[in-house]
XYZ file of C-alpha atoms in Angstrom:
681
model
C -8.883 8.631 21.566
C -8.190 8.643 25.318
C -7.731 11.972 27.052
C -4.097 13.036 27.333
C -2.513 12.918 30.790
C -1.121 16.449 30.579
C -2.680 19.620 29.079
C 0.496 20.363 27.121
C 0.338 16.908 25.577
C -3.376 17.322 24.873
C -2.765 20.575 23.008
C 0.138 19.050 21.064
C -1.882 16.009 19.978
C -4.875 18.154 18.960
C -2.657 20.516 16.944
C -0.885 17.609 15.288
C -4.153 15.967 14.294
C -5.475 19.213 12.783
C -2.302 19.844 10.826
C -1.891 16.237 9.725
C -5.478 15.780 8.586
C -5.085 18.381 5.810
C -2.897 17.169 2.906
C -2.062 20.794 2.078
C -0.005 20.922 5.267
C 1.985 17.724 5.150
C 2.054 14.271 3.612
C 1.138 10.991 5.276
C 3.559 10.153 8.117
C 5.564 13.246 7.144
C 6.758 16.008 9.400
C 6.735 16.192 13.177
C 5.527 18.450 15.966
C 6.670 19.086 19.524
C 5.949 20.852 22.775
C 7.996 21.654 25.854
C 6.487 21.667 29.324
C 6.717 20.624 32.934
C 5.829 17.357 34.585
C 6.469 15.875 38.008
C 9.367 13.426 38.116
C 7.998 10.407 40.039
C 11.482 9.658 41.382
C 12.240 13.075 42.921
C 8.754 14.517 43.219
C 10.072 17.683 41.595
C 9.131 19.370 38.351
C 11.215 18.498 35.330
C 11.191 20.161 31.899
C 10.342 17.749 29.123
C 10.208 17.715 25.344
C 7.349 15.771 23.762
C 7.918 15.142 20.068
C 6.219 12.953 17.481
C 8.095 9.680 17.327
C 9.753 8.021 14.389
C 7.381 6.787 11.689
C 4.151 8.146 13.171
C 1.455 10.068 11.316
C 0.388 13.501 12.513
C -3.199 13.060 11.421
C -3.722 10.042 13.678
C -1.147 10.821 16.384
C -2.054 9.857 19.963
C -0.125 10.300 23.182
C 1.507 6.883 22.785
C 3.066 8.064 19.526
C 5.123 10.736 21.281
C 8.673 10.425 22.542
C 9.247 12.158 25.888
C 12.774 13.397 26.622
C 14.411 15.272 29.490
C 15.112 18.642 27.916
C 18.206 19.351 30.033
C 19.800 16.054 28.994
C 18.808 16.456 25.358
C 20.327 19.940 25.169
C 23.442 18.729 26.992
C 24.184 16.593 23.942
C 25.539 19.777 22.346
C 28.571 19.343 24.599
C 29.385 15.885 23.228
C 28.391 16.415 19.594
C 31.494 15.748 17.502
C 30.265 17.239 14.222
C 28.410 16.123 11.074
C 30.742 13.168 10.517
C 29.460 11.665 13.796
C 25.846 12.651 13.192
C 24.342 9.175 13.370
C 25.615 8.600 16.897
C 23.319 11.316 18.211
C 20.151 9.388 17.439
C 21.140 6.552 19.745
C 22.141 9.174 22.322
C 18.531 10.358 22.428
C 17.678 7.059 24.126
C 19.656 8.220 27.165
C 17.472 11.312 27.386
C 14.128 9.513 27.494
C 11.759 10.079 30.387
C 9.319 7.507 31.710
C 8.071 4.253 30.304
C 6.671 3.468 26.886
C 6.360 6.051 24.172
C 7.728 6.100 20.653
C 11.316 6.002 19.473
C 12.792 9.501 18.979
C 13.076 10.509 15.335
C 16.058 11.989 13.538
C 14.382 15.415 13.772
C 14.329 15.431 17.584
C 17.283 17.827 17.741
C 15.432 20.413 15.663
C 12.628 20.465 18.214
C 14.767 20.377 21.326
C 17.433 22.899 20.353
C 15.149 25.584 18.914
C 14.303 28.064 21.673
C 10.521 27.920 21.403
C 7.890 26.083 23.417
C 6.142 24.661 20.362
C 7.713 23.658 17.032
C 6.189 22.282 13.812
C 8.198 20.724 10.999
C 6.009 20.085 7.940
C 6.209 19.089 4.274
C 3.589 21.221 2.488
C 3.671 21.211 -1.307
C 3.744 25.019 -1.404
C 6.647 25.204 1.029
C 8.673 22.521 -0.743
C 8.043 24.307 -4.049
C 9.909 27.331 -2.649
C 12.509 25.044 -1.048
C 13.286 23.356 -4.394
C 13.308 26.486 -6.568
C 16.615 27.446 -8.124
C 16.349 30.868 -6.464
C 14.537 29.670 -3.359
C 16.554 31.855 -0.999
C 15.634 35.045 -2.850
C 12.027 33.934 -3.150
C 11.885 33.331 0.597
C 12.815 36.961 1.256
C 10.439 38.249 -1.424
C 7.485 36.220 -0.206
C 7.920 36.366 3.557
C 10.193 39.304 4.345
C 11.998 38.866 7.660
C 9.325 36.579 9.108
C 10.724 33.463 7.407
C 14.418 32.740 6.849
C 16.098 30.463 4.323
C 18.178 27.583 5.733
C 20.340 25.830 3.104
C 19.908 22.105 2.540
C 21.342 19.909 5.214
C 20.506 16.288 5.857
C 18.077 15.941 8.803
C 19.878 15.489 12.095
C 21.647 17.178 14.966
C 23.549 19.717 12.882
C 20.349 20.858 11.177
C 18.867 21.415 14.637
C 21.859 23.561 15.573
C 21.568 25.497 12.288
C 17.903 26.321 12.851
C 18.486 27.223 16.506
C 21.247 29.641 15.489
C 19.091 31.108 12.732
C 16.237 31.760 15.143
C 18.557 33.362 17.679
C 19.959 35.688 14.989
C 16.547 36.560 13.510
C 14.233 37.542 16.377
C 11.421 38.556 14.008
C 11.321 35.124 12.362
C 8.403 32.777 12.970
C 9.863 29.984 10.871
C 12.165 28.936 8.069
C 12.254 27.334 4.641
C 14.558 24.316 4.665
C 16.290 24.131 1.299
C 15.179 21.109 -0.738
C 13.074 19.827 2.137
C 10.175 21.645 3.819
C 9.321 24.227 6.480
C 9.695 24.673 10.216
C 7.690 27.107 12.350
C 7.407 27.825 16.056
C 5.468 29.715 18.710
C 5.247 30.441 22.423
C 1.906 28.639 22.551
C 0.505 25.692 20.655
C -2.041 27.921 18.929
C 0.670 30.369 17.895
C 2.858 27.644 16.405
C -0.091 26.276 14.426
C -1.071 29.762 13.274
C 2.487 30.461 12.105
C 2.743 27.130 10.276
C -0.514 27.748 8.454
C 0.477 31.321 7.624
C 3.700 30.161 5.952
C 1.850 27.468 3.982
C -0.981 29.741 2.881
C 1.316 32.664 2.056
C 3.489 30.458 -0.141
C 0.432 28.932 -1.821
C -1.139 32.328 -2.501
C 2.096 33.724 -3.917
C 2.528 30.750 -6.235
C -1.058 31.018 -7.460
C -0.690 34.747 -8.129
C 2.763 34.799 -9.715
C 3.124 31.416 -11.440
C 3.442 31.404 -15.208
C 0.380 29.985 -16.985
C 1.872 26.669 -18.159
C 4.577 25.683 -15.677
C 4.923 22.232 -17.261
C 5.059 23.584 -20.822
C 2.769 23.069 -23.757
C 0.539 20.031 -24.182
C 2.212 17.273 -26.171
C 0.174 16.131 -29.142
C -1.285 12.691 -28.498
C -0.370 12.655 -24.797
C -3.669 13.899 -23.418
C -5.870 11.774 -21.183
C -7.880 8.992 -22.747
C -11.585 8.846 -21.928
C -12.152 7.323 -18.487
C -13.518 3.974 -19.688
C -10.743 3.637 -22.259
C -7.911 4.555 -19.917
C -9.093 2.222 -17.164
C -9.430 -0.622 -19.643
C -5.907 0.082 -20.882
C -4.631 0.299 -17.310
C -6.093 -3.131 -16.528
C -4.608 -4.574 -19.728
C -1.156 -3.211 -18.873
C -1.179 -4.074 -15.176
C 0.027 -7.704 -15.377
C 3.115 -6.491 -17.243
C 3.549 -3.449 -15.021
C 3.339 -5.548 -11.875
C 5.931 -7.947 -13.257
C 8.188 -4.936 -13.824
C 7.697 -3.650 -10.271
C 8.119 -7.153 -8.795
C 11.239 -8.574 -10.407
C 13.162 -8.300 -7.141
C 10.244 -9.062 -4.813
C 6.443 -9.263 -5.175
C 4.672 -5.938 -4.759
C 1.094 -4.757 -4.331
C -0.043 -1.895 -6.551
C -2.298 1.143 -6.664
C -3.652 2.937 -9.722
C -4.217 6.701 -9.897
C -5.726 8.527 -12.858
C -6.311 11.872 -11.183
C -6.324 15.071 -13.195
C -3.053 16.135 -11.537
C -1.251 13.079 -12.897
C -2.843 13.075 -16.349
C -2.196 16.783 -16.929
C 1.441 16.410 -15.878
C 2.007 13.503 -18.271
C 0.385 15.435 -21.113
C 2.822 18.341 -20.752
C 6.052 18.815 -22.699
C 8.336 19.148 -19.671
C 7.349 15.920 -17.934
C 10.308 13.893 -19.314
C 12.824 16.450 -17.994
C 11.146 16.821 -14.622
C 10.637 13.122 -13.965
C 14.308 12.520 -14.757
C 15.291 15.065 -12.087
C 13.517 12.974 -9.461
C 11.912 14.004 -6.197
C 13.607 16.120 -3.540
C 11.951 15.944 -0.129
C 13.308 12.877 1.722
C 9.798 11.740 2.602
C 9.019 11.679 -1.119
C 11.907 9.704 -2.557
C 12.122 7.256 0.336
C 8.707 6.043 -0.786
C 8.909 6.587 -4.539
C 12.589 5.878 -5.273
C 14.607 8.735 -6.668
C 12.723 8.778 -9.953
C 9.923 6.942 -11.766
C 9.822 4.811 -14.886
C 8.010 6.779 -17.596
C 6.540 5.235 -20.740
C 7.699 7.417 -23.644
C 4.779 6.661 -25.973
C 1.617 8.645 -26.718
C -1.711 7.775 -25.152
C -3.008 6.019 -28.253
C -0.129 3.523 -28.408
C -1.495 -0.013 -28.507
C -1.355 -2.284 -25.497
C 1.106 -4.614 -27.246
C 3.345 -1.721 -28.277
C 3.207 -0.313 -24.759
C 4.089 -3.661 -23.184
C 7.078 -4.121 -25.465
C 8.391 -0.644 -24.721
C 7.769 -0.949 -20.967
C 9.931 -4.057 -20.851
C 12.741 -2.258 -22.707
C 12.488 0.699 -20.360
C 12.529 -1.613 -17.344
C 15.877 -3.081 -18.389
C 17.255 0.435 -18.817
C 15.785 1.531 -15.473
C 17.414 -1.349 -13.613
C 20.775 -0.598 -15.204
C 20.407 3.088 -14.345
C 19.482 2.371 -10.732
C 22.380 -0.051 -10.326
C 24.713 2.618 -11.686
C 23.222 5.169 -9.257
C 23.937 2.779 -6.409
C 27.454 1.982 -7.610
C 28.325 5.681 -8.084
C 27.343 6.618 -4.566
C 27.822 3.550 -2.366
C 30.689 3.476 0.119
C 32.217 0.592 2.017
C 29.579 0.497 4.766
C 26.520 1.294 2.645
C 23.594 -1.123 3.072
C 23.118 -3.586 0.225
C 21.029 -2.435 -2.715
C 17.348 -2.951 -1.917
C 16.224 -3.734 -5.433
C 16.377 -1.931 -8.753
C 12.720 -2.013 -9.800
C 10.671 1.196 -10.029
C 8.027 1.998 -7.427
C 6.293 4.568 -9.639
C 5.404 3.826 -13.267
C 3.821 6.594 -15.350
C 1.835 5.971 -18.537
C 0.725 9.057 -20.517
C -3.001 9.252 -21.101
C -3.606 6.469 -18.576
C -2.171 7.404 -15.185
C 0.208 6.365 -12.438
C 0.923 2.906 -11.034
C 2.545 2.931 -7.594
C 3.843 -0.103 -5.715
C 4.799 -1.140 -2.216
C 4.995 -4.055 0.186
C 1.260 -3.732 0.852
C -1.682 -1.766 -0.480
C -1.347 1.101 1.980
C 2.339 1.551 1.172
C 1.550 1.505 -2.555
C -1.294 4.002 -2.167
C 0.814 6.331 -0.037
C 3.677 6.137 -2.545
C 1.249 7.370 -5.183
C 0.131 10.200 -2.910
C 3.750 11.211 -2.412
C 4.367 11.360 -6.135
C 1.306 13.573 -6.539
C 2.899 15.777 -3.863
C 6.082 15.789 -5.933
C 4.156 16.846 -9.055
C 2.585 19.702 -7.102
C 6.022 20.738 -5.858
C 7.416 20.702 -9.396
C 4.488 22.796 -10.633
C 5.052 25.426 -7.969
C 8.807 25.579 -8.469
C 8.585 25.672 -12.269
C 5.860 28.289 -12.125
C 8.083 30.713 -10.199
C 11.593 29.654 -11.133
C 13.111 26.274 -11.994
C 12.707 23.025 -10.109
C 16.089 22.116 -8.590
C 16.022 19.094 -6.282
C 18.861 18.148 -3.970
C 21.896 16.434 -5.463
C 21.848 12.751 -6.307
C 24.574 12.067 -3.752
C 22.441 13.594 -0.995
C 19.458 11.508 -2.036
C 21.594 8.395 -1.859
C 22.938 9.318 1.586
C 19.366 9.382 2.872
C 17.990 6.441 0.892
C 20.868 4.242 2.048
C 21.385 5.896 5.422
C 22.386 3.453 8.154
C 19.590 4.894 10.314
C 17.031 4.303 7.582
C 18.300 0.753 7.171
C 17.990 0.204 10.926
C 14.401 1.438 10.829
C 13.623 -1.021 8.020
C 15.193 -3.862 9.967
C 12.987 -3.037 12.968
C 9.838 -3.537 10.901
C 7.827 -6.604 11.968
C 8.235 -9.711 9.860
C 5.618 -9.906 7.088
C 2.737 -12.337 7.408
C 2.913 -15.529 5.297
C 0.639 -14.205 2.530
C 1.956 -10.631 2.522
C 2.010 -9.038 -0.956
C -0.310 -11.736 -2.330
C -3.467 -10.630 -4.109
C -6.482 -12.948 -3.922
C -9.811 -13.182 -5.718
C -12.479 -15.372 -4.105
C -15.715 -15.972 -5.989
C -19.043 -16.446 -4.231
C -17.441 -14.917 -1.152
C -20.235 -12.819 0.332
C -21.273 -15.688 2.625
C -20.448 -19.150 3.853
C -17.309 -20.913 2.740
C -16.168 -18.135 0.403
C -16.484 -15.493 3.100
C -14.549 -17.631 5.577
C -11.796 -18.139 2.982
C -11.569 -14.401 2.320
C -11.239 -13.697 6.059
C -8.576 -16.382 6.438
C -6.475 -15.128 3.535
C -6.679 -11.538 4.775
C -5.715 -12.585 8.306
C -2.529 -14.072 6.872
C -1.558 -10.888 5.032
C -3.217 -11.161 1.619
C -5.374 -8.461 0.084
C -8.675 -9.830 -1.141
C -11.233 -9.090 -3.828
C -14.580 -10.569 -2.807
C -16.606 -11.438 -5.911
C -20.294 -12.145 -5.701
C -23.410 -11.979 -7.828
C -24.733 -9.326 -5.420
C -22.367 -6.330 -5.372
C -23.847 -4.839 -2.201
C -23.302 -8.096 -0.320
C -19.756 -8.383 -1.698
C -18.957 -4.867 -0.530
C -20.480 -5.521 2.890
C -18.398 -8.689 3.272
C -15.265 -6.764 2.258
C -16.060 -4.046 4.808
C -16.169 -6.691 7.546
C -12.548 -7.532 6.765
C -11.357 -3.930 6.699
C -10.966 -0.885 4.498
C -10.119 -0.800 0.820
C -6.417 -1.266 1.611
C -7.299 -4.829 2.646
C -10.446 -5.947 0.813
C -12.813 -4.782 -1.912
C -16.108 -6.125 -3.197
C -16.638 -6.729 -6.903
C -19.677 -7.943 -8.831
C -19.522 -11.049 -10.982
C -21.833 -13.591 -12.520
C -19.161 -16.216 -13.106
C -21.162 -17.757 -15.943
C -20.781 -14.524 -17.942
C -17.443 -14.126 -19.716
C -17.690 -10.324 -19.826
C -18.481 -10.085 -16.113
C -15.621 -12.397 -15.198
C -13.201 -10.214 -17.150
C -14.645 -7.122 -15.473
C -14.200 -8.650 -12.004
C -10.569 -9.527 -12.652
C -9.951 -6.086 -14.165
C -11.452 -4.551 -11.027
C -9.105 -6.652 -8.907
C -6.127 -5.508 -10.970
C -7.119 -1.855 -10.661
C -7.683 -2.225 -6.918
C -4.488 -4.078 -6.005
C -2.220 -4.029 -9.050
C -2.204 -7.717 -9.862
C -3.430 -11.202 -8.991
C -1.776 -14.200 -7.332
C -4.419 -16.424 -5.847
C -7.828 -17.412 -7.199
C -10.435 -19.426 -5.336
C -13.255 -20.853 -7.461
C -15.952 -21.053 -4.832
C -19.088 -19.657 -6.491
C -21.788 -22.256 -6.741
C -25.392 -23.319 -6.344
C -27.120 -26.601 -5.639
C -30.215 -28.236 -7.080
C -31.406 -31.382 -5.301
C -33.474 -33.319 -7.848
C -33.705 -36.845 -9.123
C -32.685 -37.737 -12.656
C -36.286 -37.702 -13.916
C -37.081 -34.378 -12.245
C -33.924 -32.621 -13.489
C -34.719 -30.379 -16.437
C -32.350 -29.243 -19.158
C -32.585 -25.767 -17.655
C -31.548 -27.193 -14.257
C -28.605 -28.978 -15.839
C -27.473 -25.915 -17.768
C -27.816 -23.590 -14.797
C -25.799 -25.890 -12.546
C -23.044 -26.365 -15.120
C -22.949 -22.725 -16.214
C -22.223 -21.504 -12.699
C -19.737 -24.123 -11.546
C -18.161 -25.959 -14.480
C -18.270 -23.120 -16.990
C -17.836 -20.460 -14.313
C -14.694 -22.085 -12.899
C -13.330 -22.467 -16.409
C -13.944 -18.788 -17.230
C -12.424 -17.537 -13.981
C -9.396 -19.835 -14.269
C -8.769 -18.997 -17.920
C -9.022 -15.247 -17.381
C -6.877 -15.381 -14.247
C -4.279 -17.622 -15.895
C -3.585 -14.982 -18.533
C -2.720 -12.552 -15.739
C -0.643 -15.055 -13.779
C 1.387 -16.070 -16.828
C 2.102 -12.475 -17.874
C 3.148 -11.475 -14.352
C 5.667 -14.313 -14.209
C 5.255 -14.651 -10.440
C 3.597 -18.074 -10.330
C 0.361 -18.275 -8.368
C -2.383 -20.509 -7.048
C -5.787 -21.558 -8.342
C -8.003 -23.358 -5.859
C -11.252 -25.139 -6.666
C -13.824 -25.659 -3.935
C -15.205 -28.912 -5.294
C -17.106 -31.396 -3.141
C -17.189 -34.836 -1.649
C -19.869 -35.392 -4.284
C -17.259 -35.157 -7.032
C -16.326 -38.771 -6.140
C -19.347 -39.950 -4.140
C -22.573 -41.153 -5.756
C -25.593 -40.058 -3.752
C -29.301 -39.829 -4.525
C -31.108 -36.896 -6.136
C -28.157 -34.684 -7.107
C -27.168 -35.667 -10.640
C -26.649 -32.123 -11.913
C -24.730 -30.934 -8.832
C -22.462 -33.964 -8.498
C -21.707 -34.153 -12.205
C -20.581 -30.556 -12.311
C -18.473 -31.065 -9.171
C -16.772 -33.973 -10.928
C -16.120 -31.614 -13.836
C -14.502 -29.114 -11.477
C -12.413 -31.843 -9.865
C -10.985 -32.877 -13.206
C -10.333 -29.250 -14.152
C -7.946 -29.217 -11.189
C -5.929 -32.073 -12.643
C -6.002 -30.705 -16.192
C -4.934 -27.203 -15.207
C -2.252 -28.463 -12.825
C -0.715 -30.308 -15.762
C -0.997 -27.323 -18.102
C 0.009 -24.419 -15.844
C 2.843 -26.022 -13.928
C 5.468 -24.725 -16.348
C 4.462 -21.182 -15.348
C 4.810 -21.879 -11.639
C 1.031 -21.857 -11.184
C -0.232 -24.516 -8.790
C -3.804 -25.824 -9.050
C -5.386 -27.703 -6.176
C -8.836 -28.521 -4.860
C -10.831 -28.924 -1.668
C -13.606 -31.525 -1.280
C -15.864 -30.364 1.570
C -19.047 -32.048 2.723
C -21.915 -31.137 4.975
C -20.974 -27.491 5.477
C -24.384 -26.317 6.617
C -23.600 -23.476 9.005
C -23.528 -20.081 7.279
C -23.948 -21.680 3.858
C -25.734 -19.694 1.174
C -26.344 -22.921 -0.739
C -28.017 -24.717 2.156
C -30.115 -21.700 3.117
C -31.441 -21.313 -0.436
C -33.335 -24.611 -0.528
C -30.660 -27.254 -0.882
C -30.695 -27.821 2.879
C -34.437 -28.421 2.968
C -34.209 -30.808 0.024
C -31.315 -32.789 1.480
C -33.050 -32.943 4.873
C -36.162 -34.366 3.165
C -34.045 -36.936 1.301
C -32.500 -38.120 4.562
C -35.686 -37.842 6.632
C -34.404 -35.330 9.218
C -35.414 -31.823 10.245
C -33.508 -29.134 8.387
C -32.216 -27.653 11.642
C -30.630 -31.001 12.451
C -28.966 -31.489 9.081
C -25.498 -30.414 10.233
C -25.627 -32.830 13.160
C -26.904 -35.578 10.843
C -23.982 -35.085 8.479
C -21.594 -35.144 11.435
C -22.904 -38.451 12.733
C -22.367 -40.205 9.431
C -18.659 -39.253 9.384
C -15.778 -41.210 10.836
C -14.845 -38.366 13.190
C -18.453 -37.531 14.164
C -17.694 -33.842 13.820
C -19.558 -31.105 11.990
C -17.656 -29.356 9.187
C -17.693 -25.543 9.333
C -16.679 -22.888 6.760
C -13.562 -22.103 8.776
C -12.358 -25.692 8.339
C -12.479 -25.302 4.571
C -10.734 -21.935 4.829
C -7.920 -23.529 6.836
C -7.462 -26.150 4.137
C -7.212 -23.436 1.495
C -4.558 -21.671 3.546
C -2.644 -24.935 3.945
C -2.478 -25.216 0.152
C -1.499 -21.611 -0.598
C 0.660 -20.923 2.447
C 4.364 -21.623 2.927
C 4.190 -25.339 3.753
C 2.933 -27.067 0.576
C 4.773 -25.109 -2.084
C 5.676 -28.265 -4.035
C 2.097 -29.529 -4.246
C -0.165 -29.293 -7.275
C -3.038 -31.395 -8.604
C -4.124 -32.394 -5.086
C -7.651 -32.663 -3.657
C -7.975 -32.363 0.112
C -11.116 -33.849 1.692
C -12.620 -31.645 4.393
C -15.559 -33.865 5.342
C -14.745 -35.209 8.828
C -14.189 -38.589 7.177
C -16.571 -40.034 4.605
C -15.162 -43.447 3.715
C -17.217 -43.727 0.529
C -15.542 -40.541 -0.713
C -11.968 -41.600 -0.033
C -9.794 -40.702 -3.004
C -8.341 -43.660 -4.818
């Protein structure tokens, strides 16, 4: 992180990072912080008082100076004189743009008024579970006085905006002993004359609330344990989760494809085992940051943990129909003439007793964060129920925020998704060479990728090169082993929630003449490529069909599938097998929207695991060239006289699975720089 240009900014960023890095203080991208201070106006050369506040959509834990909005404090406070009341609230956000100072910086958030109007140099607005538990308690106002005395004051629920800023400013002016407030249904705000004081006051409110809840909460805030709803053993619940995920993803993706995240933490499992979970989940979340990412309430499977997979699938589909009807009714009850169009009626959180939580979003990070927010909501419910009764804000208020014109505008400002966004890929043999290049290409175009390889450590290292676990994961698989193939696909489902795109790339090469080829050679070659591709495709097809979202299966075959060359009977025969699998599966899976296509590369020497493992030396000996010159030799025998690289094969894969060849199936694309003897006929 670069050093801040102003000591006030430096202190603000450091405080924000400390507060935001601890999930007890606030959720991801939730809350905001600010500081007021002086800076020289480059136009006048005179000091001007500024407000620096975390911008819209930023995360406190990773905030840098560029994520702050800087506003002229005199102009921002002058907006009080033109504020026309809550009915004109939304106009004030665009008015903040006329208060900005300098170039760059983030867009001011809806909470800017809270920070500018409160008479304190440093202000923190946070969403701690302990604070929201008090804020959502039926008797939250009385609890605020009991817990904090006159140091913290209750402010009734009001939608974030200019009026809330005025309310808090008035409250502070009328309560000189107060260091902060509980915002009904929402969170906390604290302040201080210095950055350290504001942080100290924020942490004191959070810790005091947490300590009080721990000391005074009733023993079983979620009620007694429901018989049969306890957590399954870890191996059993993860196996059941993987078995349910194709159906669950289809439920979450009826309106648009989603990426998923699975959570089987103790917090979730204990909540779903308790008697009150049906009542509490139906009440929905309260804090705006929560329900904007989780929808107002989850879909909850109402069957015990030991219900069969088939029984669970049947019931989930029934519940999905009911959920969509319920959400449409929620929209219809609350929408007004200028409300944004409904954004989809599928759940973002699906809860399965004994198994865990499935959260969904436009990408893996969004799905993972949605799950984190629902864990926050569970913690809030526990705290509120332990002291009083959980009472979230009214449905109408939730709708006003979920379908707020300002929220819609923020969504419309989001960058356009990449072509493969929300697509989940599995590439076999992807720790090196062609497979690795394909994985990088798919990820660069927006897909999340599971890299499967015989060597788990190498698969994980290759995934790490692409990015963190929100983008790529490594899984172990011997594709010739049915159990390991199933395990690899299950791991992909648990990592990303589903599967859309499979690349059969795993392979090996034995360069031997007919008379030198043993039965063991033949079996090994066919087990890895012919049988392996069959096992991967069959296992993946079950997922693709159940999801109902179509999909792609790609075979990395070879020029040798149609070209007869010396000393490679086992390799070429199995490549011909793979090539015909493409045609057979294209014919069989088309009715499910699954496209099956192939790539026929040749002479891909650079970075190839196959060539480096002995095949290169053997082929060089066959052709009478040095191994180091093999790539150039292959290039010279082509029509284009160009060497074929892994990236060229990866580009061909993308051409088949991207947006331009959506009507194509059963095709083989040569990527060989032109080998006339291998032309397809």
